[in-house]
XYZ file of C-alpha atoms in Angstrom:
698
model
C -111.347 -126.840 -39.400
C -111.402 -126.741 -35.617
C -110.314 -123.695 -33.634
C -107.048 -124.208 -31.923
C -107.472 -121.186 -29.669
C -111.086 -122.034 -28.360
C -110.952 -124.942 -25.688
C -113.875 -127.355 -25.530
C -116.009 -126.482 -22.595
C -119.362 -128.186 -21.529
C -119.805 -126.750 -18.115
C -123.567 -126.149 -17.573
C -123.222 -123.089 -15.415
C -123.645 -120.670 -18.190
C -126.609 -122.630 -18.859
C -128.408 -122.290 -15.509
C -130.488 -119.328 -16.490
C -132.401 -121.021 -19.416
C -136.015 -122.533 -19.085
C -136.395 -126.357 -20.038
C -137.196 -125.366 -23.520
C -134.654 -123.004 -24.079
C -132.065 -125.564 -22.542
C -133.425 -127.986 -25.167
C -132.938 -126.004 -27.972
C -129.475 -124.362 -26.878
C -128.133 -127.756 -26.636
C -129.886 -129.838 -29.286
C -127.618 -132.191 -31.225
C -124.461 -130.966 -29.159
C -122.416 -133.324 -27.101
C -119.705 -135.554 -26.448
C -121.305 -137.996 -29.058
C -122.200 -135.672 -31.902
C -119.519 -133.444 -33.523
C -120.515 -129.807 -33.251
C -120.310 -129.404 -37.056
C -122.547 -132.243 -37.765
C -125.758 -131.065 -35.552
C -128.889 -132.089 -37.048
C -131.403 -129.292 -38.584
C -133.342 -127.705 -36.087
C -136.366 -125.173 -35.912
C -137.160 -123.131 -32.887
C -140.507 -121.718 -32.709
C -140.309 -118.632 -30.736
C -143.599 -117.437 -29.283
C -144.015 -113.801 -28.647
C -141.651 -112.332 -25.764
C -140.233 -116.069 -24.983
C -136.768 -114.977 -25.009
C -135.727 -115.905 -28.955
C -132.505 -113.803 -28.859
C -131.072 -114.770 -25.531
C -131.983 -118.633 -26.698
C -130.180 -117.880 -30.087
C -127.150 -116.140 -28.702
C -126.690 -119.179 -25.929
C -126.751 -121.726 -28.951
C -124.160 -119.896 -30.880
C -122.142 -119.895 -27.749
C -122.597 -123.214 -26.728
C -121.354 -124.598 -30.184
C -118.291 -122.463 -29.807
C -117.616 -123.669 -26.096
C -118.078 -127.354 -27.526
C -115.465 -126.855 -30.323
C -117.135 -125.214 -33.255
C -114.715 -122.680 -34.945
C -116.503 -119.434 -34.750
C -114.976 -118.289 -38.205
C -117.118 -121.155 -39.713
C -120.409 -120.105 -38.197
C -122.755 -117.810 -40.236
C -125.317 -115.982 -38.465
C -127.958 -114.329 -40.549
C -130.490 -111.783 -39.130
C -132.907 -109.146 -40.689
C -131.036 -105.990 -38.865
C -127.371 -105.436 -38.547
C -127.655 -104.121 -35.223
C -129.235 -107.355 -34.283
C -126.423 -109.124 -35.513
C -124.022 -106.769 -33.500
C -126.248 -107.322 -30.532
C -126.069 -111.219 -30.982
C -122.331 -111.193 -31.237
C -121.747 -109.045 -28.025
C -123.965 -111.587 -26.569
C -122.151 -114.668 -27.633
C -118.674 -113.432 -26.591
C -120.169 -112.345 -22.895
C -121.663 -115.689 -22.643
C -118.201 -117.226 -23.482
C -116.440 -115.099 -21.386
C -118.836 -115.868 -18.368
C -118.226 -119.846 -19.153
C -114.508 -119.251 -19.011
C -114.947 -117.458 -15.577
C -113.953 -114.109 -17.193
C -110.662 -115.190 -19.129
C -110.266 -113.675 -22.654
C -111.948 -115.542 -25.412
C -109.777 -115.579 -28.194
C -111.345 -116.026 -31.326
C -114.959 -116.171 -30.154
C -116.118 -113.431 -32.260
C -118.500 -114.676 -35.422
C -116.857 -113.130 -38.461
C -119.739 -113.844 -40.852
C -122.875 -112.269 -39.310
C -125.316 -109.799 -40.731
C -128.156 -109.378 -42.827
C -128.818 -111.418 -45.989
C -128.349 -108.653 -48.456
C -124.886 -107.772 -46.307
C -123.373 -111.184 -46.450
C -124.629 -111.514 -50.147
C -122.759 -108.395 -51.049
C -119.669 -109.793 -49.078
C -119.994 -112.863 -50.812
C -120.236 -111.607 -54.508
C -117.570 -109.126 -54.041
C -115.294 -112.186 -53.155
C -116.573 -114.158 -56.308
C -116.920 -111.077 -58.690
C -114.136 -112.364 -61.050
C -115.912 -115.887 -61.193
C -119.334 -114.485 -62.066
C -118.420 -111.731 -64.417
C -119.248 -108.523 -62.373
C -117.210 -105.944 -61.498
C -115.739 -106.242 -57.737
C -116.545 -102.369 -57.213
C -119.868 -102.548 -58.025
C -122.400 -99.755 -56.416
C -125.449 -100.809 -54.616
C -128.807 -98.748 -55.409
C -131.010 -98.118 -52.772
C -134.739 -98.286 -53.260
C -135.040 -94.669 -53.955
C -132.106 -94.751 -56.800
C -133.321 -98.164 -58.174
C -136.927 -96.468 -58.631
C -134.870 -93.510 -60.324
C -132.973 -95.885 -62.615
C -136.152 -97.635 -63.571
C -137.873 -94.276 -64.154
C -135.068 -93.405 -66.752
C -135.340 -96.791 -68.567
C -139.046 -96.544 -68.571
C -138.696 -93.037 -70.167
C -136.118 -94.169 -72.979
C -138.655 -97.179 -73.726
C -141.302 -94.718 -74.580
C -143.657 -95.725 -71.697
C -144.370 -92.548 -70.023
C -145.938 -91.514 -73.257
C -148.474 -94.450 -73.299
C -152.070 -93.466 -73.940
C -153.050 -95.819 -71.161
C -152.220 -95.508 -67.530
C -148.718 -97.276 -67.369
C -147.551 -98.126 -63.903
C -145.120 -95.309 -62.380
C -141.640 -95.976 -61.379
C -142.266 -97.128 -57.789
C -145.058 -99.687 -59.057
C -142.567 -100.945 -61.803
C -140.155 -101.459 -59.019
C -142.225 -103.119 -56.789
C -143.607 -105.383 -59.525
C -139.935 -106.238 -60.124
C -138.858 -106.865 -56.822
C -142.133 -109.249 -56.113
C -140.865 -111.400 -59.188
C -137.575 -111.511 -58.071
C -137.761 -112.336 -54.325
C -141.010 -114.432 -55.000
C -138.963 -116.863 -57.405
C -142.387 -116.545 -59.799
C -143.188 -115.487 -63.371
C -144.141 -112.050 -63.949
C -147.834 -113.603 -65.311
C -148.238 -114.815 -61.838
C -147.022 -111.911 -60.021
C -149.276 -109.532 -61.779
C -152.165 -111.773 -61.114
C -151.590 -112.363 -57.318
C -150.468 -108.716 -56.550
C -150.964 -106.380 -59.298
C -153.928 -107.366 -61.262
C -154.454 -103.761 -62.538
C -151.166 -103.792 -64.321
C -151.761 -107.092 -66.131
C -152.577 -105.139 -69.542
C -148.887 -104.205 -69.599
C -147.235 -107.470 -69.030
C -145.562 -107.426 -72.469
C -144.117 -103.882 -71.730
C -143.457 -104.826 -68.423
C -141.084 -107.692 -69.311
C -139.317 -105.407 -71.960
C -138.761 -102.739 -69.283
C -137.601 -105.216 -66.937
C -135.118 -106.529 -69.480
C -133.939 -102.986 -70.119
C -133.666 -102.164 -66.484
C -131.045 -105.172 -66.034
C -129.120 -104.160 -68.981
C -128.667 -100.666 -67.695
C -127.593 -101.858 -64.436
C -125.210 -104.183 -65.797
C -123.696 -101.430 -68.059
C -123.480 -98.905 -65.043
C -121.834 -101.729 -62.708
C -124.521 -101.209 -60.320
C -126.776 -103.964 -58.173
C -129.943 -103.082 -56.376
C -131.050 -104.713 -53.055
C -133.009 -107.422 -54.815
C -129.555 -108.327 -57.025
C -127.913 -109.174 -53.769
C -130.219 -111.962 -53.052
C -130.750 -112.928 -56.778
C -126.978 -113.206 -57.806
C -125.991 -114.925 -54.637
C -129.052 -117.524 -55.287
C -127.901 -117.811 -58.889
C -124.466 -118.606 -57.967
C -125.352 -121.224 -55.500
C -126.940 -123.268 -58.591
C -123.322 -123.617 -60.140
C -121.945 -126.904 -58.407
C -118.469 -125.447 -58.015
C -119.174 -122.116 -56.464
C -121.877 -123.868 -54.276
C -119.663 -126.330 -52.835
C -117.038 -123.536 -52.263
C -119.593 -121.251 -50.776
C -121.162 -123.911 -48.470
C -117.632 -125.219 -47.337
C -116.925 -121.906 -45.515
C -119.741 -122.803 -43.036
C -119.882 -125.512 -40.669
C -122.864 -124.008 -38.844
C -125.762 -121.067 -40.360
C -128.098 -119.691 -37.974
C -131.146 -117.774 -39.085
C -133.133 -115.357 -36.881
C -136.967 -114.298 -37.910
C -137.001 -117.289 -40.415
C -140.742 -116.286 -40.890
C -139.796 -113.119 -42.439
C -137.722 -114.873 -45.357
C -138.985 -114.842 -48.983
C -138.560 -117.754 -51.557
C -135.263 -116.448 -52.522
C -133.551 -116.338 -49.274
C -134.953 -120.068 -48.535
C -133.521 -121.318 -51.739
C -130.332 -119.600 -50.590
C -130.479 -121.371 -47.148
C -131.511 -124.869 -48.756
C -128.327 -124.470 -51.080
C -125.922 -123.883 -48.510
C -127.006 -126.730 -46.153
C -128.868 -129.091 -48.470
C -128.971 -131.783 -45.883
C -129.805 -129.446 -43.213
C -126.391 -130.441 -40.958
C -125.823 -127.276 -38.831
C -128.462 -125.438 -39.872
C -130.764 -123.658 -37.216
C -133.800 -121.461 -37.686
C -135.587 -119.525 -35.489
C -138.991 -117.894 -35.752
C -142.676 -117.618 -35.249
C -145.206 -118.367 -37.672
C -147.809 -116.403 -35.944
C -145.962 -113.542 -36.487
C -145.432 -113.651 -40.127
C -146.687 -110.133 -41.425
C -144.492 -109.124 -44.135
C -145.876 -110.791 -47.338
C -145.775 -107.339 -48.945
C -142.033 -107.934 -48.835
C -142.559 -111.402 -50.541
C -142.116 -113.275 -47.280
C -143.539 -116.691 -47.056
C -145.227 -118.126 -43.931
C -144.774 -121.322 -45.990
C -141.105 -121.294 -45.462
C -141.073 -121.713 -41.699
C -144.291 -124.116 -41.736
C -142.758 -126.445 -44.448
C -139.052 -126.289 -43.086
C -138.964 -129.937 -41.057
C -140.024 -131.458 -44.072
C -137.175 -130.232 -46.222
C -134.964 -132.872 -44.894
C -135.009 -136.588 -44.343
C -135.387 -137.257 -41.369
C -137.429 -134.114 -40.630
C -135.788 -131.164 -38.798
C -136.268 -131.107 -34.997
C -139.151 -128.635 -33.709
C -138.773 -127.173 -30.302
C -141.387 -124.522 -29.324
C -140.366 -121.626 -26.577
C -144.045 -121.008 -24.998
C -142.896 -119.142 -21.721
C -143.535 -115.587 -22.380
C -141.481 -113.067 -20.374
C -143.384 -110.201 -21.091
C -147.031 -110.171 -20.769
C -149.428 -111.088 -18.093
C -151.462 -114.306 -18.314
C -154.737 -112.571 -18.878
C -153.506 -110.780 -21.835
C -151.612 -114.103 -23.299
C -155.138 -115.757 -22.756
C -156.578 -112.965 -25.222
C -153.595 -113.430 -27.618
C -153.940 -117.486 -27.414
C -157.670 -117.141 -28.139
C -157.145 -115.093 -31.389
C -154.441 -117.017 -33.058
C -155.832 -120.294 -31.996
C -158.267 -119.976 -34.972
C -155.597 -119.793 -37.678
C -155.715 -122.228 -40.502
C -152.317 -123.436 -40.695
C -149.947 -123.220 -37.543
C -147.720 -124.808 -34.805
C -149.603 -125.322 -32.099
C -148.345 -123.281 -29.154
C -149.682 -121.980 -25.767
C -148.050 -118.920 -24.517
C -147.942 -118.842 -20.881
C -146.780 -116.811 -18.043
C -145.430 -116.769 -14.472
C -147.404 -113.287 -14.174
C -150.468 -114.920 -13.335
C -152.531 -111.893 -12.174
C -153.470 -108.718 -14.154
C -156.372 -107.012 -15.364
C -158.382 -108.166 -18.449
C -157.641 -106.773 -21.739
C -160.438 -104.180 -22.808
C -162.591 -104.254 -25.908
C -163.879 -100.502 -25.838
C -166.829 -100.013 -27.847
C -167.217 -96.236 -28.699
C -169.824 -94.518 -31.009
C -167.376 -93.347 -33.597
C -164.033 -92.231 -34.419
C -164.277 -88.830 -32.647
C -165.219 -90.883 -29.635
C -162.253 -93.112 -30.069
C -159.864 -90.615 -29.896
C -161.551 -88.943 -26.638
C -161.497 -92.627 -25.077
C -157.770 -92.849 -26.073
C -156.568 -89.486 -24.805
C -158.628 -89.940 -21.700
C -157.126 -93.533 -20.901
C -153.363 -92.424 -21.757
C -153.789 -89.282 -19.092
C -155.254 -91.650 -16.821
C -152.343 -94.242 -17.094
C -150.037 -91.067 -16.670
C -151.519 -90.174 -13.664
C -151.269 -93.683 -12.155
C -147.679 -93.576 -12.641
C -147.042 -94.773 -16.165
C -144.642 -92.585 -18.508
C -146.007 -91.396 -21.464
C -143.146 -93.371 -23.646
C -144.370 -96.495 -21.656
C -147.481 -96.497 -23.767
C -148.111 -96.992 -27.226
C -150.977 -96.350 -29.980
C -150.956 -98.966 -32.857
C -152.982 -99.071 -35.871
C -153.279 -101.035 -39.134
C -152.477 -98.154 -41.596
C -150.683 -94.896 -40.963
C -153.769 -92.646 -41.897
C -155.496 -94.228 -38.941
C -153.893 -91.996 -36.583
C -154.479 -88.827 -38.435
C -157.276 -87.550 -36.328
C -155.619 -88.725 -32.982
C -152.506 -86.572 -33.851
C -154.748 -83.384 -34.357
C -156.119 -83.849 -31.155
C -152.670 -84.739 -29.634
C -151.144 -81.450 -31.104
C -154.440 -79.530 -29.893
C -153.756 -80.691 -26.085
C -149.964 -80.102 -26.116
C -149.559 -83.886 -25.449
C -145.997 -84.902 -27.071
C -145.636 -87.848 -29.352
C -143.491 -89.703 -31.869
C -144.763 -91.395 -34.828
C -142.678 -94.366 -36.128
C -142.609 -94.813 -39.879
C -141.640 -91.371 -41.094
C -138.941 -90.466 -43.994
C -135.754 -92.919 -43.455
C -132.422 -91.213 -43.467
C -131.452 -92.191 -47.010
C -134.644 -90.633 -48.382
C -133.914 -87.279 -47.027
C -132.802 -84.985 -50.312
C -129.631 -83.529 -48.831
C -128.519 -86.879 -47.747
C -128.809 -88.442 -51.076
C -127.222 -85.416 -52.723
C -124.215 -86.329 -50.983
C -124.055 -89.728 -51.226
C -124.830 -89.639 -55.370
C -121.426 -87.211 -55.164
C -119.572 -90.331 -53.446
C -121.234 -92.890 -55.549
C -120.342 -91.118 -58.883
C -116.653 -90.500 -57.848
C -116.550 -94.182 -56.873
C -118.119 -95.421 -59.989
C -118.285 -93.241 -62.789
C -120.484 -95.468 -64.796
C -123.389 -94.773 -62.375
C -125.541 -92.963 -64.429
C -128.676 -92.281 -61.698
C -125.979 -90.681 -59.299
C -124.183 -88.607 -62.227
C -127.826 -87.356 -63.283
C -128.737 -86.255 -59.679
C -125.356 -84.540 -59.273
C -125.471 -82.562 -62.467
C -129.044 -81.309 -61.914
C -128.006 -79.649 -58.697
C -126.748 -76.868 -60.426
C -129.570 -74.113 -61.111
C -129.951 -74.080 -64.891
C -128.881 -77.765 -65.590
C -131.875 -79.510 -66.801
C -132.499 -83.226 -67.849
C -131.182 -82.524 -71.349
C -127.866 -80.935 -70.259
C -127.184 -83.574 -67.788
C -127.427 -86.458 -70.505
C -125.069 -84.691 -72.737
C -122.800 -84.431 -69.975
C -123.188 -88.050 -69.029
C -122.636 -88.782 -72.833
C -119.648 -86.884 -73.035
C -118.239 -88.711 -69.708
C -119.045 -91.797 -71.497
C -117.309 -91.129 -74.604
C -113.861 -90.239 -72.734
C -114.077 -93.718 -70.764
C -115.838 -92.774 -68.256
C -113.329 -90.417 -67.165
C -114.778 -87.590 -64.837
C -112.026 -85.009 -65.833
C -113.936 -84.914 -69.114
C -116.387 -82.588 -67.359
C -114.059 -79.831 -67.533
C -114.225 -79.963 -71.314
C -117.974 -79.723 -71.481
C -119.537 -76.492 -72.194
C -122.615 -75.870 -69.806
C -125.134 -73.551 -70.338
C -123.492 -69.870 -70.005
C -124.958 -68.967 -66.750
C -123.920 -72.010 -64.850
C -120.172 -71.756 -65.812
C -118.528 -71.000 -62.798
C -120.546 -73.721 -60.606
C -119.884 -75.960 -63.362
C -116.093 -75.560 -63.004
C -116.270 -75.651 -59.363
C -118.293 -79.071 -59.227
C -116.066 -80.632 -62.092
C -113.122 -79.756 -59.823
C -114.439 -81.534 -57.075
C -115.510 -84.656 -58.818
C -111.927 -84.883 -60.378
C -110.636 -84.524 -57.083
C -112.796 -87.319 -55.380
C -112.500 -89.764 -58.440
C -108.841 -89.623 -58.069
C -108.414 -89.687 -54.472
C -106.833 -92.784 -52.867
C -107.122 -91.893 -49.094
C -110.862 -92.193 -47.715
C -109.843 -89.339 -44.775
C -111.096 -86.009 -45.718
C -113.122 -86.773 -48.784
C -116.494 -85.654 -47.196
C -114.614 -82.466 -45.736
C -113.707 -81.570 -49.400
C -117.076 -82.119 -50.683
C -118.804 -80.101 -48.102
C -116.389 -77.138 -49.059
C -118.623 -77.330 -52.369
C -121.755 -78.435 -51.388
C -122.532 -76.431 -48.092
C -122.883 -73.080 -49.935
C -125.200 -75.073 -52.207
C -127.434 -76.130 -49.377
C -128.494 -72.561 -48.664
C -129.456 -72.147 -52.274
C -131.543 -75.441 -52.771
C -133.635 -76.113 -49.716
C -135.181 -74.594 -46.741
C -133.817 -75.401 -42.993
C -130.033 -75.809 -44.096
C -128.995 -75.712 -40.599
C -130.848 -78.759 -39.593
C -129.910 -80.566 -43.013
C -126.119 -79.832 -42.363
C -126.782 -81.548 -38.804
C -127.468 -85.033 -41.093
C -124.249 -84.410 -43.007
C -122.304 -83.819 -39.803
C -123.679 -87.117 -38.983
C -122.590 -88.811 -42.143
C -118.789 -87.438 -41.730
C -118.849 -88.879 -38.061
C -119.919 -92.141 -39.705
C -117.227 -92.004 -42.333
C -114.570 -91.956 -39.464
C -115.633 -95.832 -38.857
C -114.625 -96.946 -42.353
C -111.638 -97.785 -44.032
C -112.693 -96.781 -47.642
C -115.338 -94.844 -49.409
C -116.653 -98.189 -51.040
C -117.056 -99.978 -47.632
C -118.702 -96.498 -46.359
C -121.368 -96.645 -49.292
C -121.977 -100.071 -49.055
C -122.533 -100.475 -45.301
C -124.777 -97.167 -45.577
C -127.120 -98.384 -48.291
C -127.418 -102.076 -46.380
C -128.219 -100.627 -42.981
C -129.047 -97.161 -43.012
C -130.059 -94.867 -39.946
C -133.889 -94.906 -39.396
C -134.467 -91.177 -39.250
C -133.411 -87.833 -40.614
C -133.926 -84.352 -39.144
C -135.019 -83.078 -42.526
C -138.767 -84.064 -41.485
C -138.518 -83.705 -37.951
C -139.976 -80.346 -37.190
C -139.388 -78.216 -33.827
C -138.443 -80.558 -31.266
C -140.923 -81.060 -28.311
C -139.174 -79.582 -25.217
C -140.370 -82.252 -22.901
C -139.226 -85.137 -21.202
C -141.681 -87.661 -22.154
C -143.578 -88.811 -25.190
C -146.483 -90.897 -26.510
C -145.528 -93.717 -28.951
C -147.574 -93.864 -32.285
C -146.802 -96.610 -34.711
C -148.056 -98.678 -37.440
C -148.489 -102.743 -36.092
C -145.631 -103.491 -38.911
C -143.210 -101.035 -37.119
C -144.247 -102.188 -33.906
C -143.118 -105.887 -34.289
C -140.108 -106.626 -31.915
C -141.204 -103.881 -29.773
C -142.953 -103.797 -26.215
C -144.659 -101.364 -24.123
C -146.407 -101.539 -20.524
C -149.634 -100.454 -22.387
C -150.663 -100.858 -25.971
C -154.173 -99.545 -27.465
C -155.083 -100.703 -30.693
C -157.380 -98.590 -33.058
C -160.075 -99.859 -35.270
C -160.469 -103.282 -34.379
C -163.300 -103.820 -36.829
C -163.914 -105.635 -40.069
C -162.511 -103.107 -42.522
C -159.958 -101.908 -39.975
C -158.372 -105.100 -38.899
C -158.520 -107.272 -41.387
C -158.310 -104.239 -43.722
C -161.093 -104.108 -46.197
C -157.986 -104.027 -49.033
C -156.709 -107.492 -47.663
C -159.607 -109.533 -47.901
C -159.528 -111.243 -51.034
C -157.807 -114.377 -50.386
C -157.857 -116.607 -47.297
C -154.193 -116.434 -47.146
C -154.561 -112.125 -47.134
C -156.991 -113.150 -44.219
C -154.784 -114.994 -42.116
C -151.881 -112.808 -42.097
C -154.508 -110.214 -40.868
C -155.091 -112.228 -37.901
C -151.323 -112.508 -37.035
C -151.303 -108.940 -37.517
C -153.765 -108.297 -34.750
C -151.845 -110.889 -32.785
C -148.740 -109.034 -33.085
C -150.255 -105.786 -31.967
C -151.789 -107.862 -28.949
C -148.449 -109.376 -27.702
C -146.915 -105.905 -27.609
C -148.531 -105.099 -24.354
C -146.827 -105.826 -21.044
C -149.730 -104.775 -18.371
C -152.808 -103.223 -20.235
C -154.037 -103.736 -23.610
C -157.002 -102.264 -25.179
C -158.527 -102.758 -28.596
C -160.867 -99.952 -29.888
C -163.941 -100.771 -31.679
C -165.662 -97.524 -33.226
C -169.285 -98.420 -33.856
C -169.795 -96.346 -37.092
C -167.416 -94.561 -39.582
C -168.447 -91.391 -41.425
C -168.093 -91.612 -45.337
C -164.977 -89.768 -46.314
C -165.538 -86.845 -48.955
C -168.926 -86.075 -48.037
C -170.478 -82.859 -48.242
C -169.922 -80.658 -45.176
C -172.814 -81.547 -42.562
C -173.625 -84.544 -43.856
C -174.194 -87.536 -41.485
C -173.714 -90.500 -43.948
C -172.086 -93.028 -42.106
C -171.525 -96.876 -42.144
C -171.562 -99.347 -38.981
C -168.713 -101.736 -38.544
C -168.682 -104.976 -36.604
C -166.266 -106.154 -34.437
C -163.174 -107.930 -36.043
C -164.004 -111.509 -37.039
C -160.857 -112.389 -35.302
C -162.455 -112.070 -32.131
C -165.585 -114.442 -31.876
C -168.473 -114.243 -29.272
C -167.093 -117.055 -27.236
C -163.686 -115.324 -27.043
C -165.433 -112.229 -25.301
C -165.386 -114.142 -21.977
C -161.214 -113.512 -21.771
C -162.092 -109.790 -22.585
C -163.440 -106.938 -20.347
C -166.256 -104.966 -22.817
C -166.421 -101.188 -22.075
C -168.754 -98.762 -23.573
C -171.917 -99.075 -25.576
C -173.144 -102.198 -27.532
C -175.114 -100.092 -30.253
C -174.932 -96.485 -31.013
C -175.689 -94.586 -27.584
C -179.554 -93.612 -26.439
C -180.499 -90.159 -25.545
C -179.606 -89.591 -21.925
C -182.421 -90.318 -19.546
C -182.710 -86.435 -18.242
C -183.517 -85.427 -21.904
C -186.358 -87.962 -22.369
C -187.864 -86.672 -19.006
C -187.568 -82.951 -19.892
C -189.000 -83.438 -23.111
C -192.134 -85.572 -21.816
C -192.845 -82.684 -19.403
C -192.992 -80.292 -22.174
C -196.610 -78.914 -23.656
C -196.014 -77.502 -27.040
C -197.879 -77.661 -30.157
C -195.234 -77.974 -32.910
C -197.886 -78.816 -35.387
C -199.409 -75.375 -35.227
C -196.287 -73.725 -35.148
C -195.671 -75.284 -38.421
C -198.904 -74.226 -40.049
C -198.043 -70.510 -38.822
C -194.968 -70.834 -40.844
C -196.783 -70.000 -44.057
C -199.581 -67.736 -42.891
C-alpha cells in the first residue's frame, strides 16, 4: 500500500552532502524505472568512521520521498536510542527535501531492536502461537535466577562433581539458541569443561522451558526464538512478511544465526532488503554473533546482493588509518576496503615499548597529562584494554594522583538490587504466575526464607494465582505485620486498572524497607525516583516493564560512589564497550601476545581473527593521537612478596615487522640497561668485595 499523504519527490538537493559512495548506497535500486517496494538486496560495507548512520538515514528518507510507505518500513538496530536517532534524522531529511513543510506520515512506525520488534510481533500473534499475550519478559539476572530454581529442583546443586553454576547454565542455553546449534556442538566449541554434563544439561533446559511456559514468562532468547519459529509456519510467515516492503538492518556484522534466519525468512528473495555493517568490526562472538552472516550475505540471493563499500573516513588522520589498514589487511576473510581521509597530515601512531606494567602506567599518565597541558581535555582521551582487569594498576595510580576517571562496563541499572526489587513487585502484580518475581518479593521481608516463600507461592497457586491469597497465609510470627502490609500492597497493585500512581503506592511500603535492607538508601532512592519519572512516559504497567527490560538505562547510582567534583575526567573502557565511540586520543594497553590476542582466545583460527578485529576496532577509535603500549615483561601473579619471577611478552602478532614503517617506535627494545653514569662510577671504585665476604665468617 502506497502512502497517499507522502508525495513522490526526487530532487537531489538533500543528497548533495553525500560523497559518491554514500550517494550510490542511498539511491541504489530506487528511481523512476524501479518501484520503491521492489528494490534489490543491498549490502553496505561501512568502514569505521565512514558515516554509516548518515547513509542509512538518508536511504530510508530517500525511499519515503520516492513513494515508499513509512508504515511499511522495518528498521532494525541494536539499540533503541539508535533507532530513535535514525527516525529523527529521517524526519529531518524529509522536511529539508520538502523545504521545511510538515511531513505527514514520515515517521517509521516499525523501528527498534530485534528483541523489541520480536516482543511486539509475539504479542500481536500470541493467540495464533499459543502464548499468553500478557507474558512477562525476564532480564538476564531474572532468567539466571529461574534457571537456578530449576537447577535446585532437579537436584543438580547436590551433585558430587562440579556442575555448572546458574550463570554458566544460562550462557550455554543462550549459546545453543542464538547459534542455532545442538547442545553437543555448543559444549565442544565453547564450554568443553561442561561436556560431561550434557545429559543433565539437556534435562535442565527442558525443565527450564517448562517452568517459563507455566509462569507465562519469556527470556531474551525466547523473543528471537519464538519469532524465528513463527516464521517457519507458512501462513504466519506470509502474514508477517507482508507487513513490510522494506527491511533495513544496522550493524549486520553483530547478528547471530537466529537473527539472520529471521531476516531471510522476512525477505527470502531479498527484495527491499538493505543491511549495513563492517566485517572488520565483528567482535561479539561471545554473544553468538557470526561474522559469516555478513561475509555470506550476497550469496544468499540469486542474483547476488549488490555490495557498496564506504571507505572515506571522517574521523581519523591518514597516518592513523594507514596503521589500521595494515592491521586488518592480514585478515583471512574480509571485504577488501582501504580507509582514507581528507585529513592527510598528522603524527604517526606510536608503539611505546616500556619495561613492565608499572612503567606502562607511568607512561600512560605522563602522556595523558602532557596532552592536557597541550589543550586536550581529559574526556577527549581514552585508555582502552582487552579485559577489564588490565586497568587495575592504572586505576590505583589515577586515584593516588587525584586524576578523575570514568570506567565503562560497570553495574547496569537493572542489576542494582533495589531496582530489581521494585521491578519484581510490579512484575508479580502484572503476572502472578511469575515465581522468580514472587520469590524475590517475599524474601524482602526479614525472617522470610526460601521455604516460607515457596509455601506462600504454592498457596497463591492453589487459589488460582490470586495475590489476595497472601492475606490468608500464616507467615512466621515475627513478620506478621510486615506480611500484612505487603499482602495489601500486592493485592492493590494486582487489582489496579490505572497505571498512574502505582509506583507511588508501591513506594509507601518499599521506601521504609530500603533503610532496613541496604546501606546508602538516599542514593538508591534517586534511582527509584528515576524509575517513577520513566513510568510517566508509558501508558500501562505492561508497556513500562517490557520497555525497561528490553532497553534499560546503562548505569545505576548504587555503585557510583562519591562523585568527583571536577569538570573533566578521563575515560577508561574495554574495547568491546568502546565500539561506536571516538576520542581525540586513544591509548591501548598491553598490545602484546597474551594481551591482544588474549591468551584465552587463541585456540582456533576464528578466535585469532576476532582478536585481530578487536585491535582494529581499538585503533579506529582515535581521531588525532594513537598509542599502542607494549610492556616487555610481566610479573607472575600470585608470587611471593619480593619475588622477581617474570615472563617476556613479544609485540602482538597482528603487527608484523614490515608494518612498523607506519608507526613511530618509542622506548626501549629490550629490558633497560644500567645508566652510563652508574657504570662509570662502578669502574672508578676500588673495593675488595671477596675479602669482605671471607671476613663475614671470621
